[in-house]
């Protein structure tokens, strides 16, 4: 059973907008055991959209299409599906009522183009949209089940979960996906360490790497004699092996990201966190606060970009700054301890580095980053020279610093008074 993804919009084909919908949908469908073999983006052109719908529906059991369901003249999807099917459209009174109700709530008048969003190809099943005005729909094109969702990612993803997943054709065999996340190992190393597991456990292993973090997906398809519980058991055993072979690099089982894992740990330890960020400019703070419930452990952060802020706000001694420079182990440690103290937190995390592209020197090249974690018992510091552009260096620095915090939170208590953790 194969699936195709179709994203519609001239903004996509002109490069004004990155197609994140396809990636998200492909990940979801793959996790559910469907095989996505084609992803196509088309501009707002009737002929090309109709041709694509006809071609994709011939070769796939499922099409998921996003975009072009809105009220504007460039929103062509409904009309194109009707043309592809050789049918007219009908106005759905329930959808019309919702459009009027939403407009009333926002104090807007409903225009004829808004009402157009209640039109669907004859024979379509309407899929309601709880997060926006454009409803979606599904139709059967020959042997293919086709779903049409709005382009706005948060509307699209909610509707995929609510309407598409329960309506997907049965894919035959059972299927399960388990996820683990690791940090710090190179992709090739992860691959080598996991060699042999696929055949041993009759599973498929998938990898996704970003900013030194690697997600490992263990996918298993049920055998005819296997129950769901047995399948899950087999996949879990394989995932145990993955965890064992990757050792302390694994920080999450189940797909939680590092900031989320840290949040869980800080809550469990009834501890709080304060940040002092220089070259990451608040990135870590952003990640931490993206996790719901962060107020339970996140005290705040200082973006101490200028040296004066490092000294005046965080209390980094002038002498240390002058002696070692802003990008140094000593300053990172002092920043972390300062953040811990002034923010009244149990743990202080600090990052200082040269994000580039300018400002590097021979002894302190672009990409050099020092970070430190000050805990109740001791302070650890680390450094690395990251490659990549400014944003990549910032992301890698932020991830690395968070992983050092993770290690401290996971470490057994009573370490030495002060350690250099390189
Ligand atoms: P609307 O009612 O908002 O107009 P729509 O179904 O017509 O919904 P589009 O007009 O195609 O959707 O896109 C609306 C917005 O959704 C775009 O401006 C863009 O921000 C986002 N979007 C559309 N397609 C994609 C995509 N493939 N990936 C990521 N974002 C997208
Ligand atoms: Mg639109």
Short mmCIF file of C-alpha atoms and ligand atoms in Angstrom, two decimals, residues 68-72 74-75, ligand 2:
data_model
loop_
_atom_site.label_atom_id
_atom_site.label_comp_id
_atom_site.label_asym_id
_atom_site.label_seq_id
_atom_site.Cartn_x
_atom_site.Cartn_y
_atom_site.Cartn_z
CA UNK A 68 -5.69 25.74 -1.46
CA UNK A 69 -8.87 25.37 0.56
CA UNK A 70 -9.11 29.01 1.61
CA UNK A 71 -11.43 31.77 0.43
CA UNK A 72 -9.16 33.50 -2.07
CA UNK A 74 -5.85 31.28 -5.75
CA UNK A 75 -7.43 28.55 -3.61
MG1 LIG B 2 -5.34 30.05 1.08
#
